[in-house]
Amino acid sequence: MTHYTKGEQTRARVIREARELIIANGFKGTSISQIIDHTGVKKGALYFHFANKDELGYSILQDARDEFFGFLERSLAGDSPLQKVHSFLSAILDQQKNQHFVGGCLFGNTALEMSDSNERFGALILSVFTGWIDRLAGLLEEARQGGELDRGTNPLLLAKTMVAAIEGGIMMARLSKNRSDLEDCISQLRLLLH
Amino acid sequence: MTHYTKGEQTRARVIREARELIIANGFKGTSISQIIDHTGVKKGALYFHFANKDELGYSILQDARDEFFGFLERSLAGDSPLQKVHSFLSAILDQQKNQHFVGGCLFGNTALEMSDSNERFGALILSVFTGWIDRLAGLLEEARQGGELDRGTNPLLLAKTMVAAIEGGIMMARLSKNRSDLEDCISQLRLLLH
């Protein structure tokens, strides 16, 4: 069992609660004073844990990255590599349904808002997409070698397209509040897994 | 030949030049005073044409929508419906290459930044995605009926997934500055057009 100090607990709570604000209003659209109001943290305590807004933003992205890769691994249920990819597709759809398609994907949102202007944020977000694509591509390659997937499939191209279509589908479903936008993309992607 | 008054020319110029700022910094990250500095327009003239920042933002989206649908129609070159879809895929890749994958897609960016917080922006952006999907779905349906595309293809699902993967691919290429991210998605989408 891990014991956290009060300071560590505060830091973790600020990261999670500030993330909600940033998902709702974007990074640039969220001010330090809004974060203080929303979390109830004292200004001195905030600056003790995070030197500035960029440091807080980076910590939020790191935390979200760790959470996402945990989610990804837990989602990969099934007896075969292809079954694991199908399970992941179900899990991501459920996750977006559970949040009623509000908020979208923090990485996609922040990528579009910040990637031209903040290289450090951009590099971290890119590592999320790269790691995600590589994990799926590895499973697709296993599936291909095991005869579950057509021999002519290019695992990396397919994994990249899956991640791109999921990110685009999340964006469209968030816009339309219509679950079928992401569902349709995922149904189409499943058709490629044979 | 259409004649524009000086006022109309100013309005059109402000719309185009303010768009560059919004693509670089986001809507919330762009202030009225930055727009005045960047365009050199007088404050009184700006407020004569646009009641407030939201009105300017909406006009920018309308202008970008009209430009995009013009681009889409011009891109649909070829003798068959499927050939037109292939030409469109080439055109969108060329367009992103020409802007060196910087800036991405204004609609995608603004959708992710604003769609939970500004319903009017969200509705306009949604109409862009819907119109784009419908146009491609119509061509895919023609291709299906003409025997160019597998009879089992669902044109709407495929068109939606194409648009989602293009938007996601543009986002990833913007992040990585690596053209192959969008190229790979487009190559994979082409494999579905048979």
mmCIF file of C-alpha atoms in Angstrom:
data_model
loop_
_atom_site.group_PDB
_atom_site.id
_atom_site.type_symbol
_atom_site.label_atom_id
_atom_site.label_comp_id
_atom_site.label_asym_id
_atom_site.label_seq_id
_atom_site.Cartn_x
_atom_site.Cartn_y
_atom_site.Cartn_z
ATOM 1 C CA MET A 1 0.000 0.000 0.000
ATOM 2 C CA THR A 2 1.325 3.387 -0.980
ATOM 3 C CA HIS A 3 1.109 6.231 1.515
ATOM 4 C CA TYR A 4 0.729 9.722 0.196
ATOM 5 C CA THR A 5 1.601 12.807 2.171
ATOM 6 C CA LYS A 6 -0.961 15.569 2.465
ATOM 7 C CA GLY A 7 1.097 17.587 -0.030
ATOM 8 C CA GLU A 8 1.060 14.756 -2.560
ATOM 9 C CA GLN A 9 -2.683 14.368 -2.120
ATOM 10 C CA THR A 10 -3.203 18.075 -2.731
ATOM 11 C CA ARG A 11 -1.010 17.940 -5.814
ATOM 12 C CA ALA A 12 -2.925 14.955 -7.203
ATOM 13 C CA ARG A 13 -6.288 16.567 -6.476
ATOM 14 C CA VAL A 14 -5.340 19.858 -8.152
ATOM 15 C CA ILE A 15 -4.143 17.948 -11.225
ATOM 16 C CA ARG A 16 -7.438 16.044 -11.552
ATOM 17 C CA GLU A 17 -9.698 19.013 -10.845
ATOM 18 C CA ALA A 18 -7.810 21.473 -13.029
ATOM 19 C CA ARG A 19 -8.024 18.918 -15.832
ATOM 20 C CA GLU A 20 -11.828 19.207 -15.775
ATOM 21 C CA LEU A 21 -11.550 22.967 -16.321
ATOM 22 C CA ILE A 22 -9.064 22.542 -19.154
ATOM 23 C CA ILE A 23 -11.247 19.922 -20.852
ATOM 24 C CA ALA A 24 -14.201 22.316 -20.645
ATOM 25 C CA ASN A 25 -12.458 25.575 -21.572
ATOM 26 C CA GLY A 26 -9.119 24.708 -23.146
ATOM 27 C CA PHE A 27 -5.696 25.409 -21.685
ATOM 28 C CA LYS A 28 -5.505 29.021 -22.819
ATOM 29 C CA GLY A 29 -9.122 29.568 -21.781
ATOM 30 C CA THR A 30 -8.377 28.509 -18.198
ATOM 31 C CA SER A 31 -6.724 30.985 -15.823
ATOM 32 C CA ILE A 32 -4.782 30.312 -12.638
ATOM 33 C CA SER A 33 -7.429 32.207 -10.668
ATOM 34 C CA GLN A 34 -10.172 29.943 -12.086
ATOM 35 C CA ILE A 35 -8.108 26.933 -11.023
ATOM 36 C CA ILE A 36 -7.755 28.384 -7.515
ATOM 37 C CA ASP A 37 -11.523 29.042 -7.339
ATOM 38 C CA HIS A 38 -12.426 25.596 -8.692
ATOM 39 C CA THR A 39 -10.046 23.554 -6.548
ATOM 40 C CA GLY A 40 -10.093 25.692 -3.424
ATOM 41 C CA VAL A 41 -6.317 25.334 -3.180
ATOM 42 C CA LYS A 42 -4.377 28.230 -1.656
ATOM 43 C CA LYS A 43 -2.320 30.249 -4.109
ATOM 44 C CA GLY A 44 0.882 29.556 -2.155
ATOM 45 C CA ALA A 45 0.218 25.812 -2.186
ATOM 46 C CA LEU A 46 -0.487 25.873 -5.927
ATOM 47 C CA TYR A 47 2.812 27.606 -6.666
ATOM 48 C CA PHE A 48 4.617 25.289 -4.226
ATOM 49 C CA HIS A 49 3.600 22.318 -6.389
ATOM 50 C CA PHE A 50 3.684 23.951 -9.823
ATOM 51 C CA ALA A 51 6.115 26.715 -10.756
ATOM 52 C CA ASN A 52 3.665 28.177 -13.287
ATOM 53 C CA LYS A 53 0.628 27.393 -15.434
ATOM 54 C CA ASP A 54 2.725 25.561 -18.030
ATOM 55 C CA GLU A 55 4.129 23.242 -15.336
ATOM 56 C CA LEU A 56 0.623 22.495 -14.106
ATOM 57 C CA GLY A 57 -0.533 21.855 -17.683
ATOM 58 C CA TYR A 58 2.388 19.512 -18.294
ATOM 59 C CA SER A 59 1.695 17.630 -15.043
ATOM 60 C CA ILE A 60 -1.959 17.251 -16.086
ATOM 61 C CA LEU A 61 -0.913 15.790 -19.428
ATOM 62 C CA GLN A 62 1.542 13.381 -17.731
ATOM 63 C CA ASP A 63 -1.159 12.204 -15.330
ATOM 64 C CA ALA A 64 -3.676 11.799 -18.164
ATOM 65 C CA ARG A 65 -1.093 9.881 -20.208
ATOM 66 C CA ASP A 66 -0.463 7.404 -17.354
ATOM 67 C CA GLU A 67 -4.187 7.016 -16.843
ATOM 68 C CA PHE A 68 -4.782 6.431 -20.554
ATOM 69 C CA PHE A 69 -2.137 3.730 -20.895
ATOM 70 C CA GLY A 70 -3.588 2.021 -17.811
ATOM 71 C CA PHE A 71 -7.020 2.169 -19.438
ATOM 72 C CA LEU A 72 -5.615 0.842 -22.717
ATOM 73 C CA GLU A 73 -3.949 -2.178 -21.070
ATOM 74 C CA ARG A 74 -7.008 -3.016 -18.957
ATOM 75 C CA SER A 75 -9.210 -2.777 -22.056
ATOM 76 C CA LEU A 76 -7.238 -5.382 -24.018
ATOM 77 C CA ALA A 77 -9.352 -8.342 -22.911
ATOM 78 C CA GLY A 78 -9.741 -11.504 -24.938
ATOM 79 C CA ASP A 79 -8.098 -14.753 -25.922
ATOM 80 C CA SER A 80 -6.573 -13.588 -29.192
ATOM 81 C CA PRO A 81 -4.745 -10.454 -30.368
ATOM 82 C CA LEU A 82 -7.658 -9.474 -32.627
ATOM 83 C CA GLN A 83 -10.172 -10.007 -29.827
ATOM 84 C CA LYS A 84 -8.099 -7.642 -27.684
ATOM 85 C CA VAL A 85 -8.305 -4.933 -30.339
ATOM 86 C CA HIS A 86 -12.083 -5.430 -30.572
ATOM 87 C CA SER A 87 -12.331 -5.129 -26.783
ATOM 88 C CA PHE A 88 -10.342 -1.903 -26.869
ATOM 89 C CA LEU A 89 -12.760 -0.467 -29.461
ATOM 90 C CA SER A 90 -15.700 -1.328 -27.203
ATOM 91 C CA ALA A 91 -13.967 0.226 -24.193
ATOM 92 C CA ILE A 92 -13.255 3.539 -25.906
ATOM 93 C CA LEU A 93 -16.847 3.795 -27.111
ATOM 94 C CA ASP A 94 -18.137 3.049 -23.589
ATOM 95 C CA GLN A 95 -15.809 5.619 -22.100
ATOM 96 C CA GLN A 96 -17.089 8.356 -24.436
ATOM 97 C CA LYS A 97 -20.708 7.277 -23.837
ATOM 98 C CA ASN A 98 -20.147 7.485 -20.088
ATOM 99 C CA GLN A 99 -19.017 11.082 -20.418
ATOM 100 C CA HIS A 100 -21.964 11.764 -22.771
ATOM 101 C CA PHE A 101 -19.534 12.765 -25.531
ATOM 102 C CA VAL A 102 -18.776 15.963 -23.596
ATOM 103 C CA GLY A 103 -15.160 17.004 -23.246
ATOM 104 C CA GLY A 104 -13.800 14.724 -25.950
ATOM 105 C CA CYS A 105 -10.185 13.593 -25.715
ATOM 106 C CA LEU A 106 -7.796 15.766 -23.681
ATOM 107 C CA PHE A 107 -4.882 14.855 -25.938
ATOM 108 C CA GLY A 108 -6.761 15.648 -29.147
ATOM 109 C CA ASN A 109 -8.099 18.891 -27.714
ATOM 110 C CA THR A 110 -4.737 20.043 -26.420
ATOM 111 C CA ALA A 111 -2.948 18.888 -29.560
ATOM 112 C CA LEU A 112 -5.177 21.095 -31.670
ATOM 113 C CA GLU A 113 -5.008 24.015 -29.290
ATOM 114 C CA MET A 114 -1.327 23.951 -28.407
ATOM 115 C CA SER A 115 0.817 21.849 -30.706
ATOM 116 C CA ASP A 116 1.997 24.720 -32.890
ATOM 117 C CA SER A 117 2.792 26.921 -29.891
ATOM 118 C CA ASN A 118 4.104 24.664 -27.091
ATOM 119 C CA GLU A 119 6.731 22.117 -28.146
ATOM 120 C CA ARG A 120 6.918 20.375 -24.783
ATOM 121 C CA PHE A 121 3.160 19.763 -24.686
ATOM 122 C CA GLY A 122 3.280 18.694 -28.331
ATOM 123 C CA ALA A 123 6.056 16.162 -27.695
ATOM 124 C CA LEU A 124 4.209 14.588 -24.756
ATOM 125 C CA ILE A 125 0.934 14.324 -26.687
ATOM 126 C CA LEU A 126 2.760 12.885 -29.677
ATOM 127 C CA SER A 127 4.253 10.211 -27.407
ATOM 128 C CA VAL A 128 0.703 9.261 -26.347
ATOM 129 C CA PHE A 129 -0.425 8.803 -29.949
ATOM 130 C CA THR A 130 2.784 7.001 -30.901
ATOM 131 C CA GLY A 131 2.582 4.625 -27.926
ATOM 132 C CA TRP A 132 -1.094 3.951 -28.583
ATOM 133 C CA ILE A 133 -0.504 3.268 -32.295
ATOM 134 C CA ASP A 134 2.489 1.025 -31.556
ATOM 135 C CA ARG A 135 0.518 -1.032 -29.015
ATOM 136 C CA LEU A 136 -2.330 -1.613 -31.494
ATOM 137 C CA ALA A 137 0.086 -2.218 -34.387
ATOM 138 C CA GLY A 138 1.865 -4.882 -32.311
ATOM 139 C CA LEU A 139 -1.420 -6.707 -31.686
ATOM 140 C CA LEU A 140 -2.408 -6.411 -35.353
ATOM 141 C CA GLU A 141 0.979 -7.821 -36.364
ATOM 142 C CA GLU A 142 0.474 -10.758 -33.969
ATOM 143 C CA ALA A 143 -3.008 -11.259 -35.431
ATOM 144 C CA ARG A 144 -1.579 -11.166 -38.948
ATOM 145 C CA GLN A 145 1.116 -13.717 -38.119
ATOM 146 C CA GLY A 146 -1.422 -15.898 -36.349
ATOM 147 C CA GLY A 147 -3.693 -15.904 -39.387
ATOM 148 C CA GLU A 148 -6.491 -13.890 -37.726
ATOM 149 C CA LEU A 149 -5.855 -10.899 -39.980
ATOM 150 C CA ASP A 150 -5.418 -10.802 -43.751
ATOM 151 C CA ARG A 151 -1.747 -11.334 -44.685
ATOM 152 C CA GLY A 152 -1.826 -8.223 -46.863
ATOM 153 C CA THR A 153 -2.708 -5.910 -43.958
ATOM 154 C CA ASN A 154 -0.122 -3.320 -42.979
ATOM 155 C CA PRO A 155 -0.401 -3.256 -39.160
ATOM 156 C CA LEU A 156 1.152 0.183 -38.708
ATOM 157 C CA LEU A 157 -1.007 1.852 -41.375
ATOM 158 C CA LEU A 158 -4.137 0.249 -39.991
ATOM 159 C CA ALA A 159 -3.303 1.130 -36.359
ATOM 160 C CA LYS A 160 -2.567 4.748 -37.310
ATOM 161 C CA THR A 161 -5.822 5.006 -39.228
ATOM 162 C CA MET A 162 -7.732 3.476 -36.319
ATOM 163 C CA VAL A 163 -6.333 6.033 -33.883
ATOM 164 C CA ALA A 164 -6.956 8.879 -36.351
ATOM 165 C CA ALA A 165 -10.552 7.773 -36.983
ATOM 166 C CA ILE A 166 -11.187 7.371 -33.243
ATOM 167 C CA GLU A 167 -9.849 10.860 -32.548
ATOM 168 C CA GLY A 168 -11.850 12.331 -35.439
ATOM 169 C CA GLY A 169 -14.929 10.341 -34.419
ATOM 170 C CA ILE A 170 -14.681 11.569 -30.810
ATOM 171 C CA MET A 171 -14.434 15.122 -32.118
ATOM 172 C CA MET A 172 -17.513 14.687 -34.342
ATOM 173 C CA ALA A 173 -19.563 12.971 -31.620
ATOM 174 C CA ARG A 174 -18.642 15.756 -29.208
ATOM 175 C CA LEU A 175 -19.826 18.292 -31.775
ATOM 176 C CA SER A 176 -23.078 16.537 -32.671
ATOM 177 C CA LYS A 177 -23.731 14.977 -29.224
ATOM 178 C CA ASN A 178 -24.780 12.053 -31.416
ATOM 179 C CA ARG A 179 -23.324 8.751 -30.287
ATOM 180 C CA SER A 180 -23.791 7.282 -33.743
ATOM 181 C CA ASP A 181 -20.923 9.412 -35.084
ATOM 182 C CA LEU A 182 -18.347 7.542 -33.046
ATOM 183 C CA GLU A 183 -20.285 4.254 -33.206
ATOM 184 C CA ASP A 184 -20.303 4.374 -37.005
ATOM 185 C CA CYS A 185 -16.557 4.961 -37.183
ATOM 186 C CA ILE A 186 -15.922 2.084 -34.806
ATOM 187 C CA SER A 187 -18.271 -0.214 -36.741
ATOM 188 C CA GLN A 188 -16.386 0.614 -39.925
ATOM 189 C CA LEU A 189 -13.026 -0.025 -38.227
ATOM 190 C CA ARG A 190 -14.240 -3.423 -36.990
ATOM 191 C CA LEU A 191 -14.938 -4.363 -40.620
ATOM 192 C CA LEU A 192 -11.205 -3.960 -41.284
ATOM 193 C CA LEU A 193 -10.292 -6.496 -38.605
ATOM 194 C CA HIS A 194 -10.586 -9.729 -40.543
ATOM 195 C CA MET B 1 -17.618 40.867 -62.611
ATOM 196 C CA THR B 2 -18.495 41.648 -59.042
ATOM 197 C CA HIS B 3 -17.601 45.059 -57.679
ATOM 198 C CA TYR B 4 -16.845 45.333 -53.993
ATOM 199 C CA THR B 5 -17.066 48.549 -52.043
ATOM 200 C CA LYS B 6 -14.096 49.597 -49.946
ATOM 201 C CA GLY B 7 -16.043 48.561 -46.845
ATOM 202 C CA GLU B 8 -16.697 45.092 -48.242
ATOM 203 C CA GLN B 9 -13.040 44.730 -49.136
ATOM 204 C CA THR B 10 -12.011 45.704 -45.600
ATOM 205 C CA ARG B 11 -14.484 43.234 -44.140
ATOM 206 C CA ALA B 12 -13.188 40.416 -46.370
ATOM 207 C CA ARG B 13 -9.560 41.257 -45.586
ATOM 208 C CA VAL B 14 -10.149 41.321 -41.815
ATOM 209 C CA ILE B 15 -11.901 37.945 -42.037
ATOM 210 C CA ARG B 16 -8.990 36.343 -43.882
ATOM 211 C CA GLU B 17 -6.244 37.916 -41.786
ATOM 212 C CA ALA B 18 -7.949 37.306 -38.432
ATOM 213 C CA ARG B 19 -8.370 33.683 -39.469
ATOM 214 C CA GLU B 20 -4.584 33.277 -39.598
ATOM 215 C CA LEU B 21 -4.333 34.452 -36.000
ATOM 216 C CA ILE B 22 -7.104 32.123 -34.868
ATOM 217 C CA ILE B 23 -5.523 29.157 -36.637
ATOM 218 C CA ALA B 24 -2.226 29.928 -34.892
ATOM 219 C CA ASN B 25 -3.530 30.759 -31.400
ATOM 220 C CA GLY B 26 -7.112 29.498 -31.141
ATOM 221 C CA PHE B 27 -10.240 31.608 -30.858
ATOM 222 C CA LYS B 28 -9.975 32.182 -27.115
ATOM 223 C CA GLY B 29 -6.239 32.790 -27.446
ATOM 224 C CA THR B 30 -6.784 35.640 -29.921
ATOM 225 C CA SER B 31 -7.792 39.075 -28.615
ATOM 226 C CA ILE B 32 -9.523 41.914 -30.439
ATOM 227 C CA SER B 33 -6.443 44.081 -29.894
ATOM 228 C CA GLN B 34 -4.226 41.420 -31.543
ATOM 229 C CA ILE B 35 -6.621 41.386 -34.497
ATOM 230 C CA ILE B 36 -6.405 45.179 -34.749
ATOM 231 C CA ASP B 37 -2.595 45.040 -34.592
ATOM 232 C CA HIS B 38 -2.345 42.221 -37.144
ATOM 233 C CA THR B 39 -4.796 43.604 -39.698
ATOM 234 C CA GLY B 40 -4.127 47.305 -39.184
ATOM 235 C CA VAL B 41 -7.885 47.954 -39.265
ATOM 236 C CA LYS B 42 -9.211 50.847 -37.177
ATOM 237 C CA LYS B 43 -11.140 49.832 -34.083
ATOM 238 C CA GLY B 44 -14.224 51.764 -35.259
ATOM 239 C CA ALA B 45 -14.139 50.020 -38.646
ATOM 240 C CA LEU B 46 -13.792 46.619 -36.984
ATOM 241 C CA TYR B 47 -16.851 47.209 -34.800
ATOM 242 C CA PHE B 48 -18.747 48.657 -37.785
ATOM 243 C CA HIS B 49 -18.417 45.296 -39.556
ATOM 244 C CA PHE B 50 -18.568 42.954 -36.552
ATOM 245 C CA ALA B 51 -20.631 43.674 -33.432
ATOM 246 C CA ASN B 52 -18.225 41.687 -31.247
ATOM 247 C CA LYS B 53 -15.560 38.988 -31.286
ATOM 248 C CA ASP B 54 -18.151 36.202 -31.550
ATOM 249 C CA GLU B 55 -19.620 37.811 -34.687
ATOM 250 C CA LEU B 56 -16.175 38.053 -36.239
ATOM 251 C CA GLY B 57 -15.469 34.423 -35.311
ATOM 252 C CA TYR B 58 -18.750 33.323 -36.841
ATOM 253 C CA SER B 59 -18.051 35.278 -40.048
ATOM 254 C CA ILE B 60 -14.615 33.640 -40.258
ATOM 255 C CA LEU B 61 -16.197 30.195 -39.967
ATOM 256 C CA GLN B 62 -18.812 31.036 -42.638
ATOM 257 C CA ASP B 63 -16.109 32.260 -45.003
ATOM 258 C CA ALA B 64 -13.953 29.169 -44.336
ATOM 259 C CA ARG B 65 -16.994 26.915 -44.887
ATOM 260 C CA ASP B 66 -17.708 28.480 -48.294
ATOM 261 C CA GLU B 67 -14.056 28.213 -49.235
ATOM 262 C CA PHE B 68 -13.913 24.572 -48.141
ATOM 263 C CA PHE B 69 -16.966 23.507 -50.152
ATOM 264 C CA GLY B 70 -15.519 25.291 -53.193
ATOM 265 C CA PHE B 71 -12.265 23.401 -52.668
ATOM 266 C CA LEU B 72 -14.166 20.116 -52.232
ATOM 267 C CA GLU B 73 -16.101 20.528 -55.497
ATOM 268 C CA ARG B 74 -13.030 21.575 -57.477
ATOM 269 C CA SER B 75 -11.106 18.603 -56.099
ATOM 270 C CA LEU B 76 -13.631 16.026 -57.353
ATOM 271 C CA ALA B 77 -11.901 15.414 -60.673
ATOM 272 C CA GLY B 78 -12.198 12.214 -62.642
ATOM 273 C CA ASP B 79 -14.403 10.164 -64.931
ATOM 274 C CA SER B 80 -16.035 7.995 -62.291
ATOM 275 C CA PRO B 81 -17.449 8.557 -58.790
ATOM 276 C CA LEU B 82 -14.661 6.542 -57.197
ATOM 277 C CA GLN B 83 -12.013 8.413 -59.162
ATOM 278 C CA LYS B 84 -13.484 11.663 -57.809
ATOM 279 C CA VAL B 85 -13.109 10.429 -54.233
ATOM 280 C CA HIS B 86 -9.490 9.444 -54.924
ATOM 281 C CA SER B 87 -8.841 12.906 -56.387
ATOM 282 C CA PHE B 88 -10.312 14.509 -53.295
ATOM 283 C CA LEU B 89 -7.957 12.465 -51.068
ATOM 284 C CA SER B 90 -4.988 13.647 -53.131
ATOM 285 C CA ALA B 91 -6.173 17.256 -52.936
ATOM 286 C CA ILE B 92 -6.534 17.276 -49.152
ATOM 287 C CA LEU B 93 -3.058 15.770 -48.735
ATOM 288 C CA ASP B 94 -1.581 18.375 -51.105
ATOM 289 C CA GLN B 95 -3.340 21.172 -49.248
ATOM 290 C CA GLN B 96 -1.885 20.075 -45.903
ATOM 291 C CA LYS B 97 1.570 19.580 -47.465
ATOM 292 C CA ASN B 98 1.402 23.100 -48.898
ATOM 293 C CA GLN B 99 0.831 24.545 -45.451
ATOM 294 C CA HIS B 100 3.601 22.264 -44.078
ATOM 295 C CA PHE B 101 1.102 20.623 -41.711
ATOM 296 C CA VAL B 102 1.028 23.832 -39.657
ATOM 297 C CA GLY B 103 -2.346 25.149 -38.535
ATOM 298 C CA GLY B 104 -4.303 21.994 -39.258
ATOM 299 C CA CYS B 105 -7.994 22.259 -40.014
ATOM 300 C CA LEU B 106 -9.813 25.364 -38.755
ATOM 301 C CA PHE B 107 -13.039 23.398 -38.284
ATOM 302 C CA GLY B 108 -11.395 20.607 -36.329
ATOM 303 C CA ASN B 109 -9.433 23.062 -34.204
ATOM 304 C CA THR B 110 -12.434 25.233 -33.438
ATOM 305 C CA ALA B 111 -14.669 22.216 -32.883
ATOM 306 C CA LEU B 112 -12.331 20.949 -30.208
ATOM 307 C CA GLU B 113 -11.826 24.347 -28.651
ATOM 308 C CA MET B 114 -15.376 25.665 -28.750
ATOM 309 C CA SER B 115 -18.031 23.044 -29.382
ATOM 310 C CA ASP B 116 -18.961 22.517 -25.737
ATOM 311 C CA SER B 117 -19.112 26.243 -25.050
ATOM 312 C CA ASN B 118 -20.492 27.965 -28.161
ATOM 313 C CA GLU B 119 -23.547 26.333 -29.716
ATOM 314 C CA ARG B 120 -23.682 28.599 -32.752
ATOM 315 C CA PHE B 121 -20.074 27.849 -33.694
ATOM 316 C CA GLY B 122 -20.712 24.161 -32.999
ATOM 317 C CA ALA B 123 -23.768 24.069 -35.288
ATOM 318 C CA LEU B 124 -21.914 25.705 -38.170
ATOM 319 C CA ILE B 125 -18.912 23.391 -37.852
ATOM 320 C CA LEU B 126 -21.207 20.389 -37.622
ATOM 321 C CA SER B 127 -22.873 21.479 -40.879
ATOM 322 C CA VAL B 128 -19.432 21.473 -42.529
ATOM 323 C CA PHE B 129 -18.721 17.894 -41.434
ATOM 324 C CA THR B 130 -22.253 16.755 -42.311
ATOM 325 C CA GLY B 131 -22.141 18.344 -45.764
ATOM 326 C CA TRP B 132 -18.680 16.922 -46.426
ATOM 327 C CA ILE B 133 -19.712 13.413 -45.303
ATOM 328 C CA ASP B 134 -22.934 13.570 -47.360
ATOM 329 C CA ARG B 135 -21.069 14.619 -50.503
ATOM 330 C CA LEU B 136 -18.584 11.749 -50.193
ATOM 331 C CA ALA B 137 -21.334 9.287 -49.203
ATOM 332 C CA GLY B 138 -23.296 10.249 -52.342
ATOM 333 C CA LEU B 139 -20.284 9.523 -54.540
ATOM 334 C CA LEU B 140 -19.607 6.236 -52.739
ATOM 335 C CA GLU B 141 -23.255 5.247 -53.213
ATOM 336 C CA GLU B 142 -22.970 6.046 -56.944
ATOM 337 C CA ALA B 143 -19.774 3.994 -57.057
ATOM 338 C CA ARG B 144 -21.493 1.117 -55.287
ATOM 339 C CA GLN B 145 -24.448 1.155 -57.655
ATOM 340 C CA GLY B 146 -22.123 1.413 -60.655
ATOM 341 C CA GLY B 147 -20.181 -1.639 -59.480
ATOM 342 C CA GLU B 148 -16.967 0.290 -58.724
ATOM 343 C CA LEU B 149 -17.334 -0.348 -54.999
ATOM 344 C CA ASP B 150 -18.112 -3.583 -53.186
ATOM 345 C CA ARG B 151 -21.899 -4.070 -52.871
ATOM 346 C CA GLY B 152 -21.565 -4.698 -49.140
ATOM 347 C CA THR B 153 -20.049 -1.252 -48.478
ATOM 348 C CA ASN B 154 -22.101 1.126 -46.347
ATOM 349 C CA PRO B 155 -21.448 4.497 -48.033
ATOM 350 C CA LEU B 156 -22.427 6.636 -45.025
ATOM 351 C CA LEU B 157 -20.291 4.656 -42.560
ATOM 352 C CA LEU B 158 -17.340 4.709 -44.903
ATOM 353 C CA ALA B 159 -17.682 8.445 -45.666
ATOM 354 C CA LYS B 160 -17.935 9.276 -41.959
ATOM 355 C CA THR B 161 -14.866 7.185 -41.175
ATOM 356 C CA MET B 162 -12.950 8.823 -44.024
ATOM 357 C CA VAL B 163 -13.708 12.312 -42.705
ATOM 358 C CA ALA B 164 -12.895 11.241 -39.123
ATOM 359 C CA ALA B 165 -9.593 9.656 -40.171
ATOM 360 C CA ILE B 166 -8.668 12.715 -42.268
ATOM 361 C CA GLU B 167 -9.374 15.054 -39.346
ATOM 362 C CA GLY B 168 -7.474 12.793 -36.942
ATOM 363 C CA GLY B 169 -4.657 12.376 -39.467
ATOM 364 C CA ILE B 170 -4.365 16.146 -39.945
ATOM 365 C CA MET B 171 -4.174 16.545 -36.180
ATOM 366 C CA MET B 172 -1.433 13.919 -35.867
ATOM 367 C CA ALA B 173 0.574 15.291 -38.798
ATOM 368 C CA ARG B 174 0.332 18.775 -37.299
ATOM 369 C CA LEU B 175 1.641 17.393 -34.018
ATOM 370 C CA SER B 176 4.484 15.358 -35.489
ATOM 371 C CA LYS B 177 5.217 17.634 -38.472
ATOM 372 C CA ASN B 178 5.584 14.284 -40.197
ATOM 373 C CA ARG B 179 3.753 14.077 -43.498
ATOM 374 C CA SER B 180 3.660 10.304 -43.305
ATOM 375 C CA ASP B 181 1.043 10.456 -40.539
ATOM 376 C CA LEU B 182 -1.587 11.870 -42.874
ATOM 377 C CA GLU B 183 -0.198 10.016 -45.898
ATOM 378 C CA ASP B 184 -0.512 6.675 -44.103
ATOM 379 C CA CYS B 185 -4.132 7.348 -43.149
ATOM 380 C CA ILE B 186 -4.969 8.322 -46.712
ATOM 381 C CA SER B 187 -3.194 5.251 -48.113
ATOM 382 C CA GLN B 188 -5.217 3.039 -45.776
ATOM 383 C CA LEU B 189 -8.459 4.796 -46.770
ATOM 384 C CA ARG B 190 -7.675 4.244 -50.456
ATOM 385 C CA LEU B 191 -7.480 0.508 -49.745
ATOM 386 C CA LEU B 192 -11.147 0.645 -48.736
ATOM 387 C CA LEU B 193 -12.163 2.089 -52.106
ATOM 388 C CA HIS B 194 -12.597 -1.051 -54.137
#
